[in-house]
């Protein structure tokens, strides 16, 4: 069974640029959620995708957007990067229902 | 807005001692999750608590849930150095695996 994978591992961008982060969900999981974890903080929910549709969104502006593909992999896009977007971005996959989510290793984004 | 608070934020304890981490949340939820995070690493699932009174144990860790008090505890028994990590509780938004995480408790076990 393959776990959740994310790419790239690290990324450095400058303010105003755009970035795309990628996530492959664990085998058999149809739901993908994205979280932002600033240094020293708990993860914050960005949004969730289920069957290629956005299925819930946290308190993040529209410049954070996403996609889910038929194979359940997902992308997180961030436009007009700001310094405060520097964080660890975590992808988590799960099945429907109330079981736990399994997290990927994360992408460390640094905005200069 | 759902708030999840943990205390203590930082915990330094000697090997062999017992301690409890508390997780309070501000809204009705029957689902509470505990995760562990090592420095620079991702989150590892520890416990899934899905009903009032649920108790789960794994090794030196035991988690419980009181939905009426909106409180979960993570009890550490006879701590060992390998338990040093940051522990997070997370509450589901009742919409299906959309978690609100606590502030985290950074645990250091001193040999």
Short mmCIF file of C-alpha atoms in Angstrom, two decimals, chain A residues 2-106:
data_model
loop_
_atom_site.label_atom_id
_atom_site.label_comp_id
_atom_site.label_asym_id
_atom_site.label_seq_id
_atom_site.Cartn_x
_atom_site.Cartn_y
_atom_site.Cartn_z
CA UNK A 2 1.44 3.37 -1.04
CA UNK A 3 1.14 6.23 1.41
CA UNK A 4 0.45 9.89 0.71
CA UNK A 5 3.17 11.54 -1.34
CA UNK A 6 3.79 15.22 -2.03
CA UNK A 7 6.01 17.17 -4.38
CA UNK A 8 8.17 19.12 -4.33
CA UNK A 9 9.76 18.74 -0.90
CA UNK A 10 10.99 22.30 -0.72
CA UNK A 11 10.24 25.39 -2.77
CA UNK A 12 11.47 28.96 -2.73
CA UNK A 13 9.43 31.68 -4.42
CA UNK A 14 9.34 35.45 -4.39
CA UNK A 15 6.42 37.63 -3.40
CA UNK A 16 3.80 37.96 -6.14
CA UNK A 17 4.67 34.69 -7.87
CA UNK A 18 2.38 31.69 -8.24
CA UNK A 19 3.02 28.15 -7.00
CA UNK A 20 1.53 24.69 -7.56
CA UNK A 21 1.93 21.91 -5.03
CA UNK A 22 1.04 18.29 -5.77
CA UNK A 23 -0.30 15.41 -3.76
CA UNK A 24 -0.97 11.75 -4.48
CA UNK A 25 -3.45 10.21 -2.10
CA UNK A 26 -3.11 6.87 -0.40
CA UNK A 27 -4.43 3.94 -2.38
CA UNK A 28 -8.19 3.58 -1.97
CA UNK A 29 -8.70 7.07 -0.54
CA UNK A 30 -11.12 9.35 -2.40
CA UNK A 31 -10.92 12.48 -0.25
CA UNK A 32 -8.01 14.90 -0.11
CA UNK A 33 -7.60 17.80 2.30
CA UNK A 34 -4.95 20.50 2.36
CA UNK A 35 -3.55 22.17 5.45
CA UNK A 36 -1.14 25.04 6.07
CA UNK A 37 1.18 24.77 9.05
CA UNK A 38 3.11 27.90 9.98
CA UNK A 39 6.20 27.47 12.09
CA UNK A 40 5.31 26.59 15.69
CA UNK A 41 1.57 26.38 14.95
CA UNK A 42 -0.97 23.68 14.43
CA UNK A 43 -2.12 22.89 10.88
CA UNK A 44 -4.97 25.04 9.53
CA UNK A 45 -7.55 23.59 7.18
CA UNK A 46 -7.45 25.15 3.69
CA UNK A 47 -9.96 23.05 1.73
CA UNK A 48 -11.07 19.53 0.93
CA UNK A 49 -11.81 17.77 -2.36
CA UNK A 50 -14.11 14.82 -2.83
CA UNK A 51 -14.87 13.31 -6.23
CA UNK A 52 -13.16 16.24 -7.97
CA UNK A 53 -15.35 18.87 -6.26
CA UNK A 54 -14.45 21.26 -3.46
CA UNK A 55 -16.20 19.90 -0.37
CA UNK A 56 -15.46 22.49 2.27
CA UNK A 57 -13.15 25.42 2.75
CA UNK A 58 -11.42 27.03 5.69
CA UNK A 59 -10.71 30.71 6.23
CA UNK A 60 -8.38 31.21 3.27
CA UNK A 61 -8.71 33.76 0.44
CA UNK A 62 -9.66 32.79 -3.13
CA UNK A 63 -6.05 33.02 -4.29
CA UNK A 64 -5.75 29.58 -2.68
CA UNK A 65 -7.35 27.17 -5.13
CA UNK A 66 -7.20 23.49 -5.86
CA UNK A 67 -8.02 20.61 -8.11
CA UNK A 68 -8.65 16.93 -7.72
CA UNK A 69 -8.13 14.54 -10.60
CA UNK A 70 -9.99 11.30 -11.46
CA UNK A 71 -7.22 9.25 -9.85
CA UNK A 72 -7.84 11.26 -6.63
CA UNK A 73 -4.50 13.07 -6.77
CA UNK A 74 -4.70 16.79 -6.07
CA UNK A 75 -3.06 20.15 -6.61
CA UNK A 76 -2.94 23.25 -4.44
CA UNK A 77 -2.39 26.51 -6.30
CA UNK A 78 -1.50 29.76 -4.61
CA UNK A 79 -1.50 32.99 -6.60
CA UNK A 80 0.07 36.34 -5.72
CA UNK A 81 2.26 34.87 -3.02
CA UNK A 82 2.72 36.84 0.19
CA UNK A 83 5.44 36.55 2.79
CA UNK A 84 2.93 35.06 5.26
CA UNK A 85 2.34 32.16 2.88
CA UNK A 86 5.67 30.73 3.98
CA UNK A 87 4.74 27.49 5.72
CA UNK A 88 4.65 23.71 5.55
CA UNK A 89 1.78 22.61 3.31
CA UNK A 90 0.35 19.25 4.21
CA UNK A 91 -1.90 17.05 2.15
CA UNK A 92 -4.04 14.43 3.85
CA UNK A 93 -6.12 11.66 2.36
CA UNK A 94 -8.98 9.63 3.74
CA UNK A 95 -11.99 7.60 2.79
CA UNK A 96 -15.50 8.86 3.40
CA UNK A 97 -16.78 8.57 6.92
CA UNK A 98 -15.21 9.50 10.19
CA UNK A 99 -11.91 7.70 10.12
CA UNK A 100 -8.60 9.41 10.49
CA UNK A 101 -6.67 11.22 7.79
CA UNK A 102 -3.23 10.16 6.66
CA UNK A 103 -0.78 12.96 6.06
CA UNK A 104 1.92 13.29 3.47
CA UNK A 105 5.44 14.49 4.25
CA UNK A 106 4.59 18.06 3.31
#
